[in-house]
CSV table of C-alpha atoms in Angstrom, one decimal:
chain,number,residue,atom,x,y,z
A,1,MET,CA,0.0,0.0,0.0
A,2,ARG,CA,0.9,3.6,-0.4
A,3,VAL,CA,0.4,5.0,3.1
A,4,PHE,CA,0.1,8.7,4.1
A,5,VAL,CA,1.3,9.2,7.6
A,6,THR,CA,0.8,12.4,9.6
A,7,GLY,CA,3.0,12.8,12.6
A,8,ALA,CA,5.6,10.8,10.7
A,9,THR,CA,8.6,12.5,12.3
A,10,GLY,CA,7.3,12.2,15.9
A,11,PHE,CA,8.4,9.8,18.6
A,12,ILE,CA,5.8,7.2,17.5
A,13,GLY,CA,5.6,8.1,13.9
A,14,SER,CA,9.4,7.7,13.4
A,15,ALA,CA,8.9,4.0,14.5
A,16,VAL,CA,5.8,3.5,12.4
A,17,VAL,CA,7.5,4.6,9.2
A,18,PRO,CA,10.2,1.9,9.2
A,19,GLU,CA,7.7,-0.6,10.4
A,20,LEU,CA,5.6,0.0,7.3
A,21,ILE,CA,8.5,0.1,4.9
A,22,GLY,CA,9.9,-3.1,6.4
A,23,ALA,CA,6.5,-4.8,5.6
A,24,GLY,CA,6.7,-3.7,2.0
A,25,HIS,CA,4.5,-0.6,2.1
A,26,GLU,CA,5.4,2.8,0.5
A,27,VAL,CA,5.2,5.7,2.9
A,28,VAL,CA,4.5,9.4,2.3
A,29,GLY,CA,5.1,11.3,5.5
A,30,LEU,CA,3.9,14.8,6.5
A,31,ALA,CA,6.7,17.1,7.5
A,32,ARG,CA,6.5,20.7,8.8
A,33,SER,CA,10.2,21.5,8.7
A,34,ASP,CA,13.3,20.9,6.6
A,35,ASP,CA,14.8,18.7,9.3
A,36,GLY,CA,11.7,16.6,9.4
A,37,ALA,CA,11.7,16.2,5.6
A,38,ALA,CA,15.4,15.2,5.7
A,39,ALA,CA,14.7,12.6,8.4
A,40,LEU,CA,11.8,11.1,6.4
A,41,LYS,CA,13.9,10.9,3.2
A,42,GLU,CA,16.7,9.2,5.1
A,43,ALA,CA,14.2,6.7,6.4
A,44,GLY,CA,13.2,5.8,2.9
A,45,ALA,CA,9.9,7.7,2.8
A,46,GLU,CA,8.5,10.3,0.4
A,47,VAL,CA,7.7,13.7,1.9
A,48,VAL,CA,4.7,16.0,1.6
A,49,ARG,CA,5.1,19.4,3.4
A,50,GLY,CA,2.3,20.7,5.5
A,51,SER,CA,0.6,20.8,8.9
A,52,LEU,CA,-2.6,20.0,10.7
A,53,ASP,CA,-3.6,23.6,10.1
A,54,ASP,CA,-4.1,22.9,6.4
A,55,PRO,CA,-7.0,20.5,6.0
A,56,GLY,CA,-7.0,20.9,2.2
A,57,GLY,CA,-3.4,19.8,2.0
A,58,LEU,CA,-4.1,16.8,4.3
A,59,ALA,CA,-7.1,15.9,2.1
A,60,ARG,CA,-5.0,16.0,-1.1
A,61,ALA,CA,-2.3,13.7,0.4
A,62,ALA,CA,-4.9,11.3,1.7
A,63,ASP,CA,-6.7,11.1,-1.6
A,64,ALA,CA,-3.4,10.1,-3.3
A,65,ALA,CA,-2.8,7.3,-0.9
A,66,ASP,CA,-4.2,3.7,-0.4
A,67,GLY,CA,-4.5,4.3,3.3
A,68,VAL,CA,-3.8,6.8,6.0
A,69,ILE,CA,-2.4,6.6,9.6
A,70,HIS,CA,-3.1,9.8,11.5
A,71,LEU,CA,-0.7,10.3,14.3
A,72,ALA,CA,-0.1,14.1,14.4
A,73,PHE,CA,-1.6,16.1,17.2
A,74,VAL,CA,-1.1,19.6,18.5
A,75,HIS,CA,0.2,18.9,22.0
A,76,ASP,CA,-0.9,22.3,23.5
A,77,PHE,CA,-1.6,21.4,27.1
A,78,ALA,CA,-2.8,25.0,27.7
A,79,ASP,CA,-5.7,24.6,25.3
A,80,PHE,CA,-6.9,21.1,24.9
A,81,ASP,CA,-10.2,22.2,23.3
A,82,ALA,CA,-8.4,24.0,20.4
A,83,ALA,CA,-6.1,21.0,19.9
A,84,GLY,CA,-9.1,18.7,19.7
A,85,ALA,CA,-10.9,20.9,17.3
A,86,THR,CA,-7.9,21.0,15.0
A,87,ASP,CA,-7.6,17.2,15.1
A,88,LEU,CA,-11.3,16.8,14.3
A,89,ARG,CA,-11.0,19.0,11.2
A,90,ALA,CA,-8.1,16.9,10.0
A,91,VAL,CA,-10.0,13.6,10.5
A,92,GLU,CA,-13.1,15.0,8.7
A,93,ALA,CA,-11.0,16.4,5.8
A,94,MET,CA,-9.2,13.1,5.2
A,95,GLY,CA,-12.3,11.0,5.8
A,96,ALA,CA,-14.3,13.0,3.2
A,97,VAL,CA,-11.9,12.2,0.3
A,98,LEU,CA,-11.7,8.6,1.3
A,99,ALA,CA,-15.5,8.2,1.4
A,100,GLY,CA,-16.8,5.3,-0.7
A,101,SER,CA,-13.3,3.9,-1.4
A,102,GLY,CA,-13.1,1.2,1.4
A,103,ARG,CA,-9.6,2.6,2.1
A,104,PRO,CA,-8.3,2.6,5.7
A,105,LEU,CA,-8.0,5.6,7.9
A,106,VAL,CA,-6.4,4.9,11.3
A,107,VAL,CA,-6.9,7.6,13.9
A,108,THR,CA,-5.0,7.9,17.1
A,109,SER,CA,-6.6,8.3,20.5
A,110,GLY,CA,-5.8,7.4,24.1
A,111,THR,CA,-6.8,4.7,26.5
A,112,ALA,CA,-7.6,7.4,29.1
A,113,ILE,CA,-10.6,8.3,26.9
A,114,ALA,CA,-12.4,5.2,28.2
A,115,PRO,CA,-14.5,5.4,31.4
A,116,ALA,CA,-12.2,5.6,34.4
A,117,GLY,CA,-11.9,3.4,37.5
A,118,ARG,CA,-12.5,0.0,35.9
A,119,LEU,CA,-10.7,-2.2,33.3
A,120,ALA,CA,-11.2,-0.5,29.9
A,121,VAL,CA,-11.9,-2.8,26.9
A,122,GLU,CA,-11.8,-2.1,23.2
A,123,THR,CA,-15.6,-2.1,22.9
A,124,ASP,CA,-16.0,0.8,25.4
A,125,ALA,CA,-17.3,4.0,23.9
A,126,PRO,CA,-15.3,7.1,24.8
A,127,ALA,CA,-16.3,9.0,28.0
A,128,PRO,CA,-18.0,12.3,27.0
A,129,GLY,CA,-16.1,15.5,27.4
A,130,THR,CA,-12.5,14.4,26.6
A,131,HIS,CA,-10.6,16.3,23.9
A,132,ARG,CA,-10.1,13.2,21.7
A,133,THR,CA,-13.8,12.1,21.8
A,134,PRO,CA,-15.0,13.9,18.7
A,135,SER,CA,-12.1,12.6,16.5
A,136,GLU,CA,-12.6,9.0,17.7
A,137,GLU,CA,-16.3,9.1,17.1
A,138,ALA,CA,-15.8,10.7,13.7
A,139,ALA,CA,-13.3,7.9,12.7
A,140,VAL,CA,-15.7,5.1,13.8
A,141,ALA,CA,-18.6,6.8,12.0
A,142,LEU,CA,-16.7,6.7,8.8
A,143,ALA,CA,-17.7,3.1,8.5
A,144,GLY,CA,-21.1,4.3,7.3
A,145,GLN,CA,-19.4,6.3,4.6
A,146,GLY,CA,-17.5,3.5,3.0
A,147,VAL,CA,-14.2,4.2,4.8
A,148,ARG,CA,-12.4,1.6,6.8
A,149,GLY,CA,-12.0,4.0,9.7
A,150,SER,CA,-10.6,2.6,13.0
A,151,VAL,CA,-8.9,3.9,16.1
A,152,VAL,CA,-5.7,3.0,18.0
A,153,ARG,CA,-5.9,4.1,21.7
A,154,LEU,CA,-2.4,4.6,23.0
A,155,ALA,CA,-1.5,4.0,26.6
A,156,PRO,CA,-0.5,7.1,28.6
A,157,SER,CA,3.1,5.9,28.5
A,158,VAL,CA,4.4,5.0,25.1
A,159,HIS,CA,7.9,4.4,26.4
A,160,GLY,CA,11.4,3.8,24.9
A,161,ARG,CA,14.6,5.6,24.1
A,162,GLY,CA,14.0,9.1,22.9
A,163,ASP,CA,10.7,9.3,24.8
A,164,HIS,CA,9.6,12.9,25.4
A,165,GLY,CA,6.1,12.2,26.8
A,166,PHE,CA,4.8,12.0,30.3
A,167,VAL,CA,7.5,9.9,31.9
A,168,PRO,CA,10.4,12.2,31.1
A,169,HIS,CA,8.3,15.0,32.5
A,170,LEU,CA,7.9,13.0,35.7
A,171,VAL,CA,11.6,12.5,35.9
A,172,ARG,CA,12.3,16.3,35.3
A,173,ILE,CA,9.8,17.3,38.0
A,174,ALA,CA,11.4,14.8,40.5
A,175,ARG,CA,14.8,16.3,39.7
A,176,GLU,CA,13.6,19.9,40.1
A,177,LYS,CA,11.6,19.3,43.3
A,178,GLY,CA,13.9,16.7,45.0
A,179,VAL,CA,11.1,14.2,45.5
A,180,ALA,CA,9.4,11.6,43.3
A,181,ALA,CA,5.7,11.9,44.0
A,182,TYR,CA,2.5,10.1,43.6
A,183,VAL,CA,-1.1,11.2,44.4
A,184,GLY,CA,-2.8,9.8,47.5
A,185,ASP,CA,-1.9,6.2,48.0
A,186,GLY,CA,-0.5,5.9,44.4
A,187,ALA,CA,-2.7,2.8,43.7
A,188,ASN,CA,-4.1,4.4,40.5
A,189,ARG,CA,-2.8,2.5,37.4
A,190,TRP,CA,-1.3,3.5,34.1
A,191,PRO,CA,-1.1,1.2,31.1
A,192,GLY,CA,2.1,1.3,29.1
A,193,VAL,CA,3.4,0.1,25.7
A,194,HIS,CA,6.9,0.0,24.2
A,195,ARG,CA,7.3,2.2,21.2
A,196,PRO,CA,8.1,-0.6,18.6
A,197,ASP,CA,5.1,-2.6,19.9
A,198,ALA,CA,2.9,0.4,19.3
A,199,ALA,CA,4.3,0.9,15.8
A,200,ARG,CA,3.5,-2.8,15.0
A,201,LEU,CA,0.0,-2.4,16.1
A,202,PHE,CA,-0.6,0.6,13.8
A,203,ARG,CA,0.6,-1.5,10.9
A,204,LEU,CA,-1.7,-4.4,11.8
A,205,VAL,CA,-4.7,-2.1,12.2
A,206,LEU,CA,-4.0,-0.5,8.8
A,207,GLU,CA,-3.7,-3.8,7.1
A,208,GLY,CA,-6.6,-5.7,8.5
A,209,ALA,CA,-8.8,-4.0,11.1
A,210,PRO,CA,-12.5,-3.9,10.2
A,211,ALA,CA,-14.3,-0.6,9.8
A,212,GLY,CA,-15.6,1.1,12.9
A,213,THR,CA,-13.3,-0.7,15.4
A,214,ARG,CA,-11.2,0.5,18.3
A,215,TRP,CA,-7.9,-1.2,19.4
A,216,HIS,CA,-5.8,-0.8,22.5
A,217,ALA,CA,-2.0,-0.3,22.4
A,218,ALA,CA,-1.5,-1.4,26.0
A,219,ALA,CA,1.1,-4.1,26.8
A,220,ASP,CA,1.2,-3.4,30.6
A,221,GLU,CA,-2.4,-3.5,31.7
A,222,GLY,CA,-1.9,-1.2,34.6
A,223,VAL,CA,1.2,-0.2,36.5
A,224,PRO,CA,0.5,1.4,39.9
A,225,PHE,CA,1.6,5.0,39.8
A,226,ARG,CA,3.4,4.6,43.1
A,227,ASP,CA,5.6,1.9,41.5
A,228,ILE,CA,6.6,4.4,38.8
A,229,ALA,CA,7.5,7.0,41.4
A,230,GLU,CA,9.6,4.5,43.3
A,231,VAL,CA,11.7,3.6,40.3
A,232,ILE,CA,12.3,7.2,39.6
A,233,GLY,CA,13.1,7.9,43.2
A,234,ARG,CA,15.6,5.1,43.3
A,235,HIS,CA,17.4,6.1,40.1
A,236,LEU,CA,17.6,9.8,41.2
A,237,ASP,CA,18.3,9.0,44.8
A,238,VAL,CA,15.4,11.2,46.0
A,239,PRO,CA,12.6,10.5,48.5
A,240,VAL,CA,9.3,9.0,47.3
A,241,VAL,CA,6.4,10.9,48.7
A,242,SER,CA,2.6,11.2,48.5
A,243,VAL,CA,0.9,14.5,47.6
A,244,SER,CA,-2.8,15.1,48.1
A,245,ALA,CA,-5.2,15.3,45.2
A,246,GLU,CA,-5.7,19.0,46.0
A,247,ARG,CA,-1.9,19.6,45.6
A,248,ALA,CA,-1.4,17.5,42.4
A,249,GLY,CA,-1.7,20.4,40.1
A,250,GLU,CA,0.7,22.5,42.1
A,251,HIS,CA,3.3,19.7,42.2
A,252,PHE,CA,2.9,18.2,38.7
A,253,GLY,CA,1.8,21.2,36.7
A,254,PHE,CA,0.0,20.2,33.5
A,255,LEU,CA,0.5,16.6,34.5
A,256,GLY,CA,-1.6,17.0,37.6
A,257,ARG,CA,-4.7,16.0,35.7
A,258,PHE,CA,-3.1,12.8,34.6
A,259,ALA,CA,-1.1,11.8,37.6
A,260,ALA,CA,-4.1,10.5,39.5
A,261,VAL,CA,-5.9,8.9,36.6
A,262,ASP,CA,-6.8,5.2,37.2
A,263,ASN,CA,-6.8,3.7,33.7
A,264,PRO,CA,-6.3,-0.1,33.7
A,265,THR,CA,-6.7,-1.2,30.1
A,266,SER,CA,-7.1,-4.6,28.5
A,267,SER,CA,-5.7,-5.4,25.1
A,268,ALA,CA,-7.1,-8.9,25.0
A,269,LEU,CA,-9.4,-8.4,22.0
A,270,THR,CA,-6.5,-6.6,20.2
A,271,ARG,CA,-4.2,-9.5,20.7
A,272,GLU,CA,-6.8,-12.1,19.8
A,273,ARG,CA,-8.3,-10.5,16.7
A,274,LEU,CA,-5.2,-8.9,15.2
A,275,GLY,CA,-2.5,-11.3,16.4
A,276,TRP,CA,-0.7,-8.4,18.1
A,277,ARG,CA,2.1,-9.8,20.4
A,278,PRO,CA,3.9,-7.1,22.2
A,279,ASP,CA,7.4,-8.3,23.2
A,280,GLY,CA,9.2,-5.2,24.3
A,281,PRO,CA,10.1,-4.4,28.0
A,282,GLY,CA,7.4,-3.3,30.3
A,283,LEU,CA,7.3,0.3,31.6
A,284,LEU,CA,9.1,-0.5,34.9
A,285,ALA,CA,11.8,-2.6,33.2
A,286,ASP,CA,12.3,0.1,30.6
A,287,LEU,CA,12.8,2.7,33.4
A,288,ASP,CA,15.2,0.4,35.1
A,289,GLU,CA,17.4,0.3,32.0
A,290,GLY,CA,18.5,3.8,33.0
A,291,HIS,CA,18.2,5.8,29.7
A,292,TYR,CA,15.5,8.0,31.2
A,293,PHE,CA,18.0,9.3,33.7
A,294,VAL,CA,21.0,10.1,31.5
């Protein structure tokens, strides 16, 4: 297939591109900068210049492809609503040109979009009010328009060397404040997935997922947040402490809203129906390798 990939130069996208090429697909990656374009060419991909702020350009690139993986997202933690609106416009623009073709459009979401406090499963509809809900619902609804739309929900921690997501921020905060913290009793759980395993899942969904389906990129079903804090504390040689829910925002900054999330997530259906077999290290083992603390 000729696959258009948004977010192709990001932490996850830069693993998805070689995963697709290694499986015999051609890749056309979206790049905003000269450096991004050069990295894509070096990886063996074609380049289309543009951004999520240009729905028309996204639509043209999608129309010229046999399938689309949409990974790009504006990670503006100061304005989640605007970021979600930009994402929805991108999904709608690409979905419109794929209508009636049966071609795949794989949209990225997060496992934390599922109802909190119990084991999330792939058949769960998104909880109302999250910034990714409209895009996820739009992708699933494309099944009624002749598009093989599907969703990959990523664990809060997609970990591995080069990670610049939530876990590096937790390490930075612990360094700055001299303590590795968790909220309350720290029993709330985060799922996790190693970056190459997540990349493989995107390929499997592109190649064979039925229209209107959701899939979970969660290898670790749920790691207690206190366990994450304890590994960080041990590597940085700082105390591990509890902070109250009321002080979570003060201590963690923008991560305060995520630090107390209880998001245990099953990937049983994903493994059974797509043959996904994650084989990378778990989150705690990856932390213990030490590269997060260099």
